[in-house]
Amino acid sequence: MIDYIETLATEIGPVKSALLATIFTWLMTALGASIVFLFKNVNRAFFDTMLGFTGGVMIAASFWSLLNPSLNFAQDIYPTIPWFPVAVGFLVGGLFIFGLDKFLPHLHINFKKTETEGLPTTWHKSTLLLLAITLHNIPEGLAIGILFGAAAQGLDGTTVAAAVALAIGIGVQNFPEGMAVSMPLRRNGASRWKAFWYGQLSAIVEPIAGVLGAISMIYMKNVLPFALSFAAGAMIFVVVEEVIPETQRDKYTDLATLGFMVGFVVMMILDVSFG
């Protein structure tokens, strides 16, 4: 199966491969949002556990899929200072999301309307929640696109299988994110279709970011260590600033922590097995 996927990806090219992979992650978000057709509420213990799982997947992907390959490439491209592009890319990635976080009005899951971040606004709580998840998805799409672009360059340590593994891991953790938008909307009186629409819409940015990431790798091979570590820094910022705090606001912190550990192990196994 993996051989078939690698052959297919080679035939259609990195940009289309990244597009298909990120469409998959978007569809997983839509699948999570579709739960609103079956239930109006989700058990908080389950929800916090899945949020923890999301954080674990993102942290593992940041190292195994992005930072580790970035260090390997930097040793070949910048042998005298291999740490420099990785460190710079990582910090710039975090600062990029920091900037968006400060300017884009948004509201994290499980937070009150009075805890809205970004520029002051009168936007509805559901819109702010949607923007928070959208902000969360930008680095995920970039990471997938960059990895497909790197694999297409034939660089050691990057394979189509590794890019597919990353897409699978991110797709799995996108499932609860879809619920995280649609369920609150439904509880606040929105129709099932409206709640579903906004839930799936939160991940539509991933195919866009994925395509941009793949294109950047085609034309800027020498910046690969920067690009990989940039995506890693952006994802780490999201986990520490957003995902982890969201799991620590109720009595299910231990379950969320266990979910985090399981998510980390699942993503590590996927990346090591297929990478």
Tab-separated table of C-alpha atoms in Angstrom:
chain	number	residue	atom	x	y	z
A	1	MET	CA	0.000	0.000	0.000
A	2	ILE	CA	2.790	2.403	0.943
A	3	ASP	CA	4.655	1.574	-2.289
A	4	TYR	CA	1.513	2.395	-4.263
A	5	ILE	CA	1.091	5.731	-2.437
A	6	GLU	CA	4.728	6.661	-3.047
A	7	THR	CA	4.409	5.811	-6.752
A	8	LEU	CA	1.223	7.831	-7.042
A	9	ALA	CA	2.748	10.815	-5.262
A	10	THR	CA	5.775	10.710	-7.548
A	11	GLU	CA	3.542	10.684	-10.611
A	12	ILE	CA	1.292	13.584	-9.592
A	13	GLY	CA	4.025	15.716	-7.990
A	14	PRO	CA	4.463	17.279	-4.546
A	15	VAL	CA	1.938	20.088	-4.930
A	16	LYS	CA	-0.974	17.821	-5.872
A	17	SER	CA	0.169	15.293	-3.266
A	18	ALA	CA	0.140	17.984	-0.585
A	19	LEU	CA	-3.277	19.147	-1.776
A	20	LEU	CA	-4.737	15.635	-1.569
A	21	ALA	CA	-3.160	15.007	1.842
A	22	THR	CA	-4.493	18.252	3.301
A	23	ILE	CA	-7.925	17.653	1.772
A	24	PHE	CA	-7.866	14.417	3.768
A	25	THR	CA	-7.079	16.324	6.978
A	26	TRP	CA	-9.868	18.779	6.167
A	27	LEU	CA	-12.304	15.901	5.623
A	28	MET	CA	-11.322	14.459	9.015
A	29	THR	CA	-12.258	17.802	10.560
A	30	ALA	CA	-15.556	17.664	8.704
A	31	LEU	CA	-16.120	14.128	10.005
A	32	GLY	CA	-15.605	15.360	13.548
A	33	ALA	CA	-17.969	18.266	12.950
A	34	SER	CA	-20.601	15.848	11.602
A	35	ILE	CA	-20.974	14.341	15.077
A	36	VAL	CA	-23.272	17.283	15.710
A	37	PHE	CA	-25.926	15.439	13.661
A	38	LEU	CA	-25.898	12.649	16.254
A	39	PHE	CA	-25.313	14.434	19.552
A	40	LYS	CA	-25.834	17.873	21.021
A	41	ASN	CA	-23.199	17.494	23.730
A	42	VAL	CA	-19.950	15.572	24.175
A	43	ASN	CA	-18.728	14.276	27.513
A	44	ARG	CA	-16.168	16.761	28.869
A	45	ALA	CA	-13.803	13.997	30.022
A	46	PHE	CA	-13.723	12.560	26.493
A	47	PHE	CA	-13.322	16.004	24.984
A	48	ASP	CA	-10.369	16.981	27.197
A	49	THR	CA	-8.725	13.618	26.557
A	50	MET	CA	-8.992	14.136	22.801
A	51	LEU	CA	-7.605	17.661	23.112
A	52	GLY	CA	-4.657	16.205	24.995
A	53	PHE	CA	-4.252	13.648	22.203
A	54	THR	CA	-4.147	16.526	19.719
A	55	GLY	CA	-1.321	18.187	21.629
A	56	GLY	CA	0.663	14.951	21.798
A	57	VAL	CA	0.386	14.392	18.054
A	58	MET	CA	1.533	17.946	17.311
A	59	ILE	CA	4.537	17.797	19.666
A	60	ALA	CA	5.679	14.427	18.276
A	61	ALA	CA	5.223	15.620	14.692
A	62	SER	CA	7.199	18.766	15.471
A	63	PHE	CA	10.242	16.735	16.457
A	64	TRP	CA	10.125	13.483	14.492
A	65	SER	CA	8.728	14.894	11.235
A	66	LEU	CA	10.180	18.400	11.247
A	67	LEU	CA	12.990	19.293	13.656
A	68	ASN	CA	14.976	16.067	13.359
A	69	PRO	CA	15.045	16.140	9.516
A	70	SER	CA	15.778	19.867	9.665
A	71	LEU	CA	18.912	19.242	11.736
A	72	ASN	CA	20.038	16.495	9.349
A	73	PHE	CA	19.661	18.719	6.284
A	74	ALA	CA	21.345	21.657	7.980
A	75	GLN	CA	24.460	19.560	8.574
A	76	ASP	CA	24.774	19.051	4.811
A	77	ILE	CA	23.790	22.522	3.625
A	78	TYR	CA	25.343	24.576	6.446
A	79	PRO	CA	28.067	22.279	7.873
A	80	THR	CA	29.817	24.970	9.918
A	81	ILE	CA	26.714	26.211	11.785
A	82	PRO	CA	24.010	23.519	11.377
A	83	TRP	CA	22.183	24.733	14.467
A	84	PHE	CA	21.685	28.258	13.106
A	85	PRO	CA	18.967	27.720	10.450
A	86	VAL	CA	17.104	25.334	12.739
A	87	ALA	CA	17.142	27.719	15.691
A	88	VAL	CA	16.202	30.725	13.578
A	89	GLY	CA	13.422	28.911	11.725
A	90	PHE	CA	11.997	27.541	14.977
A	91	LEU	CA	11.897	30.940	16.670
A	92	VAL	CA	10.510	32.720	13.601
A	93	GLY	CA	7.757	30.104	13.331
A	94	GLY	CA	6.746	30.747	16.921
A	95	LEU	CA	6.886	34.515	16.401
A	96	PHE	CA	4.728	34.197	13.276
A	97	ILE	CA	1.915	32.550	15.220
A	98	PHE	CA	2.531	34.944	18.121
A	99	GLY	CA	1.901	37.846	15.753
A	100	LEU	CA	-1.288	36.309	14.399
A	101	ASP	CA	-2.360	35.514	17.958
A	102	LYS	CA	-1.971	39.155	18.996
A	103	PHE	CA	-3.802	40.669	16.030
A	104	LEU	CA	-6.427	38.113	14.958
A	105	PRO	CA	-9.461	38.153	17.282
A	106	HIS	CA	-10.116	34.608	18.530
A	107	LEU	CA	-11.325	32.597	21.498
A	108	HIS	CA	-9.795	29.326	22.665
A	109	ILE	CA	-11.904	26.243	23.353
A	110	ASN	CA	-13.325	26.120	26.922
A	111	PHE	CA	-12.565	29.820	27.459
A	112	LYS	CA	-15.150	32.484	28.316
A	113	LYS	CA	-16.081	35.293	25.919
A	114	THR	CA	-14.368	37.762	28.252
A	115	GLU	CA	-11.075	35.915	27.582
A	116	THR	CA	-11.068	36.746	23.879
A	117	GLU	CA	-7.549	37.364	22.515
A	118	GLY	CA	-6.316	39.577	19.696
A	119	LEU	CA	-7.637	42.981	18.726
A	120	PRO	CA	-10.855	44.124	20.467
A	121	THR	CA	-13.977	43.086	18.573
A	122	THR	CA	-17.719	42.624	18.911
A	123	TRP	CA	-17.722	39.434	16.854
A	124	HIS	CA	-19.868	36.539	18.031
A	125	LYS	CA	-18.309	33.868	20.235
A	126	SER	CA	-18.780	31.202	17.542
A	127	THR	CA	-16.824	33.298	15.018
A	128	LEU	CA	-13.992	33.780	17.504
A	129	LEU	CA	-13.880	30.056	18.224
A	130	LEU	CA	-13.761	29.292	14.500
A	131	LEU	CA	-10.835	31.689	14.056
A	132	ALA	CA	-8.944	30.056	16.923
A	133	ILE	CA	-9.136	26.618	15.304
A	134	THR	CA	-8.277	28.134	11.913
A	135	LEU	CA	-5.154	29.708	13.442
A	136	HIS	CA	-4.321	26.296	14.873
A	137	ASN	CA	-4.535	24.652	11.433
A	138	ILE	CA	-2.168	26.950	9.519
A	139	PRO	CA	1.095	25.352	10.757
A	140	GLU	CA	-0.343	21.867	10.302
A	141	GLY	CA	-1.053	22.458	6.612
A	142	LEU	CA	2.355	24.081	6.133
A	143	ALA	CA	4.113	21.127	7.753
A	144	ILE	CA	2.445	18.609	5.427
A	145	GLY	CA	3.172	20.669	2.307
A	146	ILE	CA	6.785	21.296	3.272
A	147	LEU	CA	7.397	17.611	3.923
A	148	PHE	CA	5.919	16.560	0.572
A	149	GLY	CA	8.029	19.212	-1.135
A	150	ALA	CA	11.154	18.008	0.652
A	151	ALA	CA	10.476	14.388	-0.286
A	152	ALA	CA	10.121	15.392	-3.928
A	153	GLN	CA	13.623	16.876	-3.796
A	154	GLY	CA	14.996	13.424	-2.935
A	155	LEU	CA	16.659	14.661	0.233
A	156	ASP	CA	17.867	12.033	2.682
A	157	GLY	CA	15.561	11.546	5.636
A	158	THR	CA	12.390	12.666	3.871
A	159	THR	CA	10.061	10.263	2.126
A	160	VAL	CA	6.562	10.374	0.774
A	161	ALA	CA	5.671	7.731	3.364
A	162	ALA	CA	6.805	10.077	6.146
A	163	ALA	CA	4.693	12.888	4.678
A	164	VAL	CA	1.705	10.538	4.469
A	165	ALA	CA	2.276	9.460	8.084
A	166	LEU	CA	2.252	13.108	9.157
A	167	ALA	CA	-0.986	13.713	7.241
A	168	ILE	CA	-2.584	10.677	8.911
A	169	GLY	CA	-1.512	11.836	12.368
A	170	ILE	CA	-2.776	15.362	11.824
A	171	GLY	CA	-5.977	14.033	10.263
A	172	VAL	CA	-6.698	11.897	13.332
A	173	GLN	CA	-6.213	14.811	15.703
A	174	ASN	CA	-8.357	17.046	13.472
A	175	PHE	CA	-11.390	14.910	14.311
A	176	PRO	CA	-11.883	16.391	17.801
A	177	GLU	CA	-11.154	19.861	16.459
A	178	GLY	CA	-14.203	19.622	14.228
A	179	MET	CA	-16.281	18.725	17.260
A	180	ALA	CA	-14.704	21.578	19.213
A	181	VAL	CA	-16.310	24.113	16.875
A	182	SER	CA	-19.593	22.446	15.967
A	183	MET	CA	-20.671	21.284	19.436
A	184	PRO	CA	-20.585	24.695	21.164
A	185	LEU	CA	-22.488	26.197	18.247
A	186	ARG	CA	-25.167	23.540	18.539
A	187	ARG	CA	-25.444	24.024	22.311
A	188	ASN	CA	-25.895	27.766	21.734
A	189	GLY	CA	-28.902	27.177	19.491
A	190	ALA	CA	-27.442	26.966	15.983
A	191	SER	CA	-29.001	24.463	13.591
A	192	ARG	CA	-27.177	21.185	12.994
A	193	TRP	CA	-26.263	22.210	9.452
A	194	LYS	CA	-24.952	25.605	10.517
A	195	ALA	CA	-22.912	24.050	13.327
A	196	PHE	CA	-21.486	21.473	10.921
A	197	TRP	CA	-20.703	24.107	8.287
A	198	TYR	CA	-18.621	26.226	10.641
A	199	GLY	CA	-16.962	23.158	12.135
A	200	GLN	CA	-15.617	21.910	8.811
A	201	LEU	CA	-14.810	25.436	7.644
A	202	SER	CA	-12.169	25.774	10.359
A	203	ALA	CA	-9.825	23.398	8.460
A	204	ILE	CA	-10.283	24.806	4.956
A	205	VAL	CA	-7.041	26.760	5.473
A	206	GLU	CA	-5.028	23.512	5.600
A	207	PRO	CA	-5.149	22.738	1.836
A	208	ILE	CA	-4.150	26.351	1.118
A	209	ALA	CA	-1.226	26.240	3.545
A	210	GLY	CA	-0.229	22.774	2.298
A	211	VAL	CA	0.000	23.869	-1.320
A	212	LEU	CA	1.987	26.980	-0.371
A	213	GLY	CA	4.380	24.852	1.685
A	214	ALA	CA	4.978	22.401	-1.165
A	215	ILE	CA	5.537	25.174	-3.715
A	216	SER	CA	8.033	26.922	-1.445
A	217	MET	CA	10.141	23.752	-1.268
A	218	ILE	CA	10.253	23.365	-5.051
A	219	TYR	CA	11.821	26.774	-5.596
A	220	MET	CA	13.756	27.278	-2.353
A	221	LYS	CA	15.590	24.042	-1.613
A	222	ASN	CA	18.356	25.708	0.413
A	223	VAL	CA	15.877	27.094	2.935
A	224	LEU	CA	14.525	23.642	3.765
A	225	PRO	CA	16.031	23.570	7.293
A	226	PHE	CA	14.461	26.968	7.966
A	227	ALA	CA	11.093	25.876	6.559
A	228	LEU	CA	10.891	22.603	8.492
A	229	SER	CA	11.879	24.221	11.781
A	230	PHE	CA	9.533	27.168	11.054
A	231	ALA	CA	6.589	24.754	10.871
A	232	ALA	CA	7.802	23.045	14.049
A	233	GLY	CA	8.082	26.328	15.937
A	234	ALA	CA	4.598	27.356	14.828
A	235	MET	CA	3.129	24.043	15.991
A	236	ILE	CA	4.928	24.137	19.344
A	237	PHE	CA	3.632	27.654	19.984
A	238	VAL	CA	0.063	26.531	19.278
A	239	VAL	CA	0.356	23.549	21.640
A	240	VAL	CA	1.865	25.477	24.547
A	241	GLU	CA	-0.211	28.638	24.174
A	242	GLU	CA	-3.520	27.074	23.163
A	243	VAL	CA	-3.981	23.313	23.350
A	244	ILE	CA	-2.474	22.542	26.757
A	245	PRO	CA	-4.220	25.427	28.590
A	246	GLU	CA	-7.532	24.305	27.082
A	247	THR	CA	-7.147	20.871	28.689
A	248	GLN	CA	-6.364	22.245	32.150
A	249	ARG	CA	-9.564	24.159	32.888
A	250	ASP	CA	-11.626	21.345	34.391
A	251	LYS	CA	-11.177	18.283	36.625
A	252	TYR	CA	-9.999	15.976	33.827
A	253	THR	CA	-6.399	17.154	33.659
A	254	ASP	CA	-5.020	13.650	34.295
A	255	LEU	CA	-7.053	12.211	31.417
A	256	ALA	CA	-5.898	15.027	29.176
A	257	THR	CA	-2.281	14.307	30.120
A	258	LEU	CA	-2.708	10.606	29.352
A	259	GLY	CA	-4.339	11.554	26.052
A	260	PHE	CA	-1.326	13.752	25.312
A	261	MET	CA	1.049	10.847	25.932
A	262	VAL	CA	-0.967	8.477	23.759
A	263	GLY	CA	-1.066	11.054	20.947
A	264	PHE	CA	2.699	11.503	21.159
A	265	VAL	CA	3.313	7.752	20.982
A	266	VAL	CA	0.888	7.251	18.078
A	267	MET	CA	2.535	9.999	16.006
A	268	MET	CA	6.016	8.761	16.894
A	269	ILE	CA	5.147	5.222	15.793
A	270	LEU	CA	3.643	6.488	12.528
A	271	ASP	CA	6.647	8.640	11.719
A	272	VAL	CA	9.332	6.125	12.692
A	273	SER	CA	7.546	3.232	10.978
A	274	PHE	CA	6.893	5.030	7.697
A	275	GLY	CA	9.700	7.587	7.762
